[in-house]
Every structure is written in structure tokens, then in C-alpha cells.
Short mmCIF file of C-alpha atoms in Angstrom, two decimals:
data_model
loop_
_atom_site.label_atom_id
_atom_site.label_comp_id
_atom_site.label_asym_id
_atom_site.label_seq_id
_atom_site.Cartn_x
_atom_site.Cartn_y
_atom_site.Cartn_z
CA MET A 147 0.00 0.00 0.00
CA ASP A 148 1.13 3.51 -0.76
CA ILE A 149 2.56 5.04 2.45
CA ILE A 150 0.86 8.39 1.80
CA LEU A 151 -2.49 6.67 1.39
CA ALA A 152 -1.91 4.74 4.62
CA LEU A 153 -1.11 7.97 6.48
CA LYS A 154 -4.30 9.52 5.13
CA ALA A 155 -6.24 6.49 6.40
CA ILE A 156 -4.69 6.90 9.85
CA ILE A 157 -5.52 10.62 9.92
CA MET A 158 -9.11 9.95 8.92
CA GLY A 159 -9.39 7.16 11.49
CA LEU A 160 -8.12 9.42 14.26
CA VAL A 161 -10.54 12.17 13.23
CA GLU A 162 -13.41 9.68 13.28
CA GLY A 163 -12.55 8.27 16.69
CA PHE A 164 -11.92 11.59 18.41
CA THR A 165 -15.12 13.18 17.07
CA GLU A 166 -17.69 10.37 16.83
CA PHE A 167 -18.99 10.64 20.38
CA LEU A 168 -18.57 14.36 20.89
CA PRO A 169 -21.37 16.77 19.87
CA ILE A 170 -19.26 18.23 17.06
CA SER A 171 -20.08 15.92 14.11
CA SER A 172 -17.66 13.21 13.06
CA THR A 173 -19.09 13.16 9.53
CA GLY A 174 -18.56 16.89 9.20
CA HIS A 175 -14.98 16.67 10.40
CA LEU A 176 -14.28 13.73 8.08
CA ILE A 177 -15.62 15.65 5.09
CA LEU A 178 -13.46 18.64 5.96
CA ALA A 179 -10.37 16.55 6.74
CA GLY A 180 -10.82 14.55 3.53
CA SER A 181 -11.07 17.78 1.58
CA LEU A 182 -7.87 19.15 3.14
CA ILE A 183 -5.76 16.03 2.52
CA ASN A 184 -7.35 15.26 -0.86
CA PHE A 185 -9.04 12.08 0.34
CA THR A 186 -12.30 12.31 -1.60
CA GLY A 187 -14.43 10.31 -4.01
CA GLU A 188 -16.87 7.39 -3.86
CA VAL A 189 -14.51 4.98 -2.10
CA ALA A 190 -13.54 7.69 0.39
CA GLN A 191 -17.22 8.25 1.27
CA VAL A 192 -17.66 4.54 1.94
CA PHE A 193 -14.42 4.54 3.94
CA GLU A 194 -15.67 7.40 6.12
CA ILE A 195 -18.75 5.40 7.05
CA ALA A 196 -17.04 2.01 7.33
CA ILE A 197 -14.43 3.12 9.85
CA GLN A 198 -17.26 4.05 12.21
CA ALA A 199 -17.22 0.35 13.05
CA GLY A 200 -13.85 0.87 14.74
CA ALA A 201 -15.33 3.58 16.95
CA ILE A 202 -18.31 1.39 17.78
CA PHE A 203 -16.07 -1.51 18.83
CA ALA A 204 -14.48 0.90 21.30
CA VAL A 205 -17.89 1.58 22.89
CA MET A 206 -18.70 -2.12 22.89
CA TRP A 207 -15.47 -2.82 24.72
CA GLU A 208 -16.07 -0.02 27.25
CA TYR A 209 -19.60 -1.31 27.96
CA ARG A 210 -18.87 -4.99 27.39
CA ALA A 211 -20.29 -6.02 30.78
CA ARG A 212 -23.62 -4.25 30.21
CA ILE A 213 -23.85 -5.44 26.62
CA GLY A 214 -23.11 -9.01 27.68
CA ALA A 215 -25.79 -8.77 30.37
CA ALA A 216 -28.29 -7.40 27.86
CA LEU A 217 -27.65 -10.17 25.38
CA GLY A 218 -27.66 -12.84 28.08
CA GLY A 219 -30.85 -11.62 29.69
CA VAL A 220 -32.82 -10.62 26.60
CA THR A 221 -35.16 -13.61 27.03
CA SER A 222 -35.48 -13.60 30.81
CA ASP A 223 -34.46 -10.31 32.47
CA PRO A 224 -37.10 -7.52 32.23
CA ARG A 225 -34.44 -4.83 32.76
CA GLN A 226 -32.34 -6.05 29.85
CA GLN A 227 -35.40 -6.64 27.67
CA LYS A 228 -36.45 -3.05 28.26
CA LEU A 229 -33.06 -1.72 27.16
CA VAL A 230 -33.04 -3.83 23.98
CA ILE A 231 -36.60 -2.82 23.07
CA ASN A 232 -35.81 0.86 23.66
CA LEU A 233 -32.75 0.63 21.41
CA ILE A 234 -34.74 -1.03 18.64
CA VAL A 235 -37.46 1.62 18.86
CA ALA A 236 -34.91 4.46 18.87
CA PHE A 237 -33.02 2.93 15.94
CA ILE A 238 -35.99 2.68 13.56
CA PRO A 239 -36.69 6.37 12.66
CA ALA A 240 -33.17 7.21 11.43
CA ALA A 241 -32.82 3.82 9.76
CA VAL A 242 -35.97 4.36 7.69
CA LEU A 243 -35.15 7.94 6.74
CA GLY A 244 -31.53 7.03 6.05
CA VAL A 245 -32.53 4.37 3.53
CA LEU A 246 -35.03 6.70 1.85
CA PHE A 247 -32.88 9.83 1.63
CA SER A 248 -29.21 8.75 1.88
CA LYS A 249 -28.61 9.21 -1.86
CA ALA A 250 -30.03 12.73 -1.90
CA ILE A 251 -28.15 13.68 1.25
CA LYS A 252 -24.82 12.49 -0.16
CA ALA A 253 -25.46 14.28 -3.43
CA HIS A 254 -26.30 17.68 -1.94
CA LEU A 255 -25.02 17.95 1.63
CA PHE A 256 -21.71 16.07 1.72
CA ALA A 257 -19.70 19.24 1.11
CA PRO A 258 -17.74 21.63 3.37
CA VAL A 259 -19.99 24.70 3.16
CA PRO A 260 -23.29 22.91 4.05
CA VAL A 261 -21.39 21.15 6.84
CA ALA A 262 -20.12 24.48 8.18
CA ALA A 263 -23.65 25.88 8.18
CA ALA A 264 -24.88 22.82 10.10
CA PHE A 265 -22.03 23.29 12.60
CA ILE A 266 -23.25 26.79 13.40
CA VAL A 267 -26.97 26.00 13.54
CA GLY A 268 -26.31 22.98 15.76
CA ALA A 269 -24.18 25.13 18.06
CA PHE A 270 -27.06 27.51 18.77
CA VAL A 271 -29.32 24.54 19.53
CA ILE A 272 -26.76 23.31 22.08
CA LEU A 273 -26.48 26.76 23.68
CA TRP A 274 -30.27 27.00 23.92
CA ALA A 275 -30.54 23.49 25.41
CA GLU A 276 -27.85 24.20 28.00
CA ARG A 277 -29.51 27.47 29.00
CA ARG A 278 -32.81 25.64 29.36
CA HIS A 279 -31.08 23.01 31.49
CA LYS A 280 -29.86 25.68 33.92
CA VAL A 281 -33.19 27.47 34.08
CA LEU A 282 -35.25 24.27 34.43
CA PRO A 283 -32.98 21.77 36.17
CA GLY A 284 -35.98 19.83 37.46
CA ALA A 285 -37.07 19.02 33.91
CA HIS A 286 -34.61 16.12 33.84
CA ARG A 287 -36.84 13.43 35.32
CA ILE A 288 -34.85 10.45 33.96
CA GLN A 289 -31.59 9.85 35.79
CA SER A 290 -30.72 6.44 34.34
CA VAL A 291 -31.06 4.64 31.03
CA ASP A 292 -33.05 1.98 32.89
CA ASP A 293 -35.73 4.56 33.71
CA MET A 294 -36.51 5.32 30.07
CA THR A 295 -39.85 4.33 28.56
CA VAL A 296 -40.48 3.28 24.97
CA VAL A 297 -41.88 6.76 24.29
CA ASP A 298 -38.67 8.34 25.62
CA ALA A 299 -36.62 6.08 23.36
CA PHE A 300 -38.74 6.93 20.32
CA LYS A 301 -38.29 10.66 20.97
CA VAL A 302 -34.51 10.26 21.12
CA GLY A 303 -34.69 8.19 17.93
CA CYS A 304 -36.54 11.01 16.20
CA ALA A 305 -33.88 13.46 17.39
CA GLN A 306 -31.23 11.20 15.88
CA CYS A 307 -32.82 11.76 12.45
CA PHE A 308 -31.39 15.28 12.39
CA ALA A 309 -27.94 13.68 12.35
CA LEU A 310 -28.58 12.53 8.77
CA ILE A 311 -27.60 16.10 7.87
CA PRO A 312 -23.77 16.15 7.79
CA GLY A 313 -22.38 18.56 10.34
CA THR A 314 -25.27 18.13 12.77
CA SER A 315 -23.64 15.38 14.90
CA ARG A 316 -25.34 12.11 15.76
CA SER A 317 -24.06 12.30 19.33
CA GLY A 318 -25.11 15.93 19.62
CA ALA A 319 -28.60 15.24 18.29
CA THR A 320 -29.23 12.28 20.59
CA ILE A 321 -27.63 13.74 23.73
CA ILE A 322 -29.15 17.21 23.43
CA GLY A 323 -32.43 15.74 22.21
CA GLY A 324 -32.46 13.38 25.16
CA MET A 325 -31.83 16.25 27.58
CA LEU A 326 -34.66 18.26 26.05
CA PHE A 327 -36.96 15.23 26.42
CA GLY A 328 -36.22 14.81 30.13
CA LEU A 329 -33.05 12.74 30.36
CA SER A 330 -30.20 13.73 32.63
CA ARG A 331 -26.90 14.54 30.92
CA THR A 332 -25.42 11.20 32.02
CA ALA A 333 -28.44 9.15 30.93
CA ALA A 334 -28.62 10.94 27.57
CA THR A 335 -24.91 10.39 26.93
CA GLU A 336 -24.99 6.70 27.85
CA PHE A 337 -28.11 6.05 25.75
CA SER A 338 -26.41 7.86 22.87
CA PHE A 339 -23.46 5.48 23.23
CA PHE A 340 -25.72 2.42 23.23
CA LEU A 341 -27.82 3.69 20.32
CA ALA A 342 -24.65 4.27 18.30
CA ILE A 343 -23.99 0.51 18.22
CA PRO A 344 -26.93 -0.60 16.02
CA THR A 345 -27.09 2.71 14.15
CA LEU A 346 -23.48 2.92 13.02
CA LEU A 347 -23.03 -0.81 12.47
CA ALA A 348 -26.12 -0.82 10.25
CA ALA A 349 -24.85 2.25 8.38
CA THR A 350 -21.48 0.56 7.86
CA VAL A 351 -22.95 -2.69 6.52
CA TYR A 352 -25.47 -0.85 4.33
CA SER A 353 -22.83 1.47 2.88
CA ILE A 354 -20.40 -1.34 2.09
CA PHE A 355 -23.17 -3.45 0.54
CA LYS A 356 -24.31 -0.61 -1.72
CA ALA A 357 -20.74 0.11 -2.84
CA ARG A 358 -19.65 -3.53 -3.12
CA HIS A 359 -19.11 -3.29 -6.89
CA ASP A 360 -16.84 -0.25 -6.48
CA LEU A 361 -14.66 -1.82 -3.80
CA HIS A 362 -11.74 -4.17 -4.31
CA ALA A 363 -9.66 -6.51 -2.18
CA SER A 364 -6.86 -3.93 -2.30
CA ASP A 365 -9.09 -1.55 -0.31
CA VAL A 366 -9.26 -3.89 2.70
CA PRO A 367 -5.91 -2.87 4.27
CA LEU A 368 -6.91 0.78 3.97
CA PHE A 369 -10.19 0.15 5.78
CA LEU A 370 -8.46 -1.91 8.47
CA ILE A 371 -5.87 0.80 9.15
CA GLY A 372 -8.56 3.46 9.43
CA GLY A 373 -10.70 1.20 11.61
CA VAL A 374 -7.89 0.48 14.07
CA ALA A 375 -7.02 4.18 14.33
CA ALA A 376 -10.71 4.94 14.95
CA PHE A 377 -10.92 2.26 17.65
CA VAL A 378 -7.93 3.55 19.62
CA SER A 379 -8.91 7.22 19.43
CA ALA A 380 -12.60 6.52 20.16
CA PHE A 381 -11.71 4.44 23.22
CA LEU A 382 -9.65 7.32 24.63
CA CYS A 383 -12.41 9.81 23.78
CA VAL A 384 -15.21 7.79 25.41
CA ARG A 385 -13.22 7.40 28.63
CA TRP A 386 -12.51 11.15 28.65
CA LEU A 387 -16.10 12.17 27.85
CA LEU A 388 -17.56 10.09 30.68
CA ARG A 389 -15.33 11.95 33.13
CA PHE A 390 -15.96 15.32 31.46
CA ILE A 391 -19.76 15.28 31.68
CA SER A 392 -19.65 14.70 35.43
CA THR A 393 -18.44 18.27 35.97
CA HIS A 394 -18.99 20.15 32.68
CA ASP A 395 -21.73 20.99 30.20
CA PHE A 396 -21.55 21.13 26.38
CA THR A 397 -21.31 24.91 26.00
CA GLY A 398 -17.63 24.73 25.05
CA PHE A 399 -18.42 22.37 22.20
CA ALA A 400 -21.05 24.81 20.93
CA TRP A 401 -18.55 27.67 20.75
CA TYR A 402 -16.04 25.37 19.06
CA ARG A 403 -18.66 24.55 16.42
CA ILE A 404 -19.38 28.23 15.80
CA VAL A 405 -15.71 29.19 15.44
CA PHE A 406 -14.94 26.18 13.25
CA GLY A 407 -18.00 26.78 11.06
CA VAL A 408 -17.21 30.47 10.59
CA ILE A 409 -13.61 29.65 9.63
CA ILE A 410 -14.84 27.25 6.94
CA LEU A 411 -17.35 29.74 5.55
CA VAL A 412 -14.85 32.63 5.53
CA THR A 413 -12.04 30.63 3.92
CA ALA A 414 -14.45 29.29 1.30
CA HIS A 415 -15.89 32.75 0.56
CA PHE A 416 -12.52 34.43 0.05
CA GLY A 417 -10.95 31.43 -1.67
CA TRP A 418 -8.20 31.08 0.95
CA VAL A 419 -8.87 27.32 1.01
CA VAL A 420 -10.19 25.43 -1.99
CA TRP A 421 -12.60 23.06 -0.31
CA ALA A 422 -13.36 19.99 -2.45
CA GLU A 423 -17.01 19.31 -3.11
#
């Protein structure tokens, strides 16, 4: 494999892992990073989705005990059955819309400027949600994932649909959406982690299946390198985020999104950076 191509795969994998579970949009950062290092095209788009599996394996490893308990008790333990049902219910809305509109979204929104705009809009939603959280702290009636109802799960699943727009952030949509629907910050974050498992694995399998005729055996090492880089960086990020949310809110991420989005729009407008479409 070409060493430059391998380095690009590592860079993209690190970007994926460090951004997947933060409310700053991994897809948006991958599009921008790919544009900067000239890693674009049909195979690159599949690569960007496929390496999400590496990030998901990091979450599965971090929560391996709970996942094992859920799988082992799915036929006998009401607590585990409830979690599995809630995840299925939350998964369905984005899965349906993703299948129906993925082609149109890729054709029109997988570009730096739309991503930058989504960064900024999403930032103001986060700022509003955090302000609401401070003004109405009692609105967070659900302190644990185990306390969620099917209706709560469906609402979070609907919020996840906004993440189909690149630059919105799947984690941001589900965490902030969960907080707005009554979940505590910790419960919303953990449910977002769990929901990422079926959502991103399904997106990975679906993307690879659709692009199977455009992929070749020579692409496998590239995907593996990116996946491993995503796993390592995502594992570190998840551990950090769980500690972070115990004493911080997401306001800092909102301001980061605004600054980053403005930089993209300004550089694109004045032609300082030629962002690839």
C-alpha cells in the first residue's frame, strides 16, 4: 500500500474516533479533513462510514459487561429486555429515513460549506438546550437509562434523524435531544453510546453493501488501518467524555462549532482554502 495513502487512512481514522462521540459531528470533520488532505471520491465516502465500526467496537469494549448482560438476559431479564426494546425503537426512525434519503443527502449535503452551516446551527441549539437546562434543572426526570420508557426512546430516535444532515452530529442530536426530552446529561450520553452501536453498524454494513461493486480486495488494508485508528482514538475519547460530563456541560463544544464553522465559511468565501465538493 502507498505510504501516503496509509497515512491519510490513519488521519481519517483518528478524526473519526476523536469526534464520533462528541457533539461536534464526526461526519462533518471527516468531510473537511478529507477535503484538506485530498481524500475524496466514492470509495472515500464509503471509507468514512465504514471506519465508524472501529469507533463502535471501542464503545462495545467499554460497555462490554452491560452489553453481555443485555444479550444474556434478553429472554429472561425484564431490565435487559427493556433496554433492547428501547434501542430497537430508537433505531428505527433514522434507519428508515436514512434508507429513503441517503442518496439525496450524499449528493447535496456532503460538502464543506453545508457542513459548516450545520455546525453553526447545531451550536445555537446546544447553547439554547444548555440554557434551558440551567433554568429548568428539574425538567430532567430520567436519571438512568433503565428509567426510560419506549416513548422516551422513540423521541430520542426522532432526534437522531437530524444527524442525517452532515455537520449536525449524531451524538449531539441524541444527547441534546435526550436532555430536552427529560433525560439527565449522564443518561442521555450513555443512551447515545448504546444507540450508536446498532445505528453505526447498520450504516457501515449498508454502505459497504451498496458500494460492493466499487470496492476491491486492495481496499481492505486501507479500511483496516482506518478502523484500528478509529478504535484507539474513540476508546480514549469515550473514557474522557464520561469523566468530562460529570463536571462540565456542552457549551464549550457549541462555541467550538461556531468558530470552526465560521472559519470554513470565511475561507471558502474568500478562496483562501479550496474546499473539495
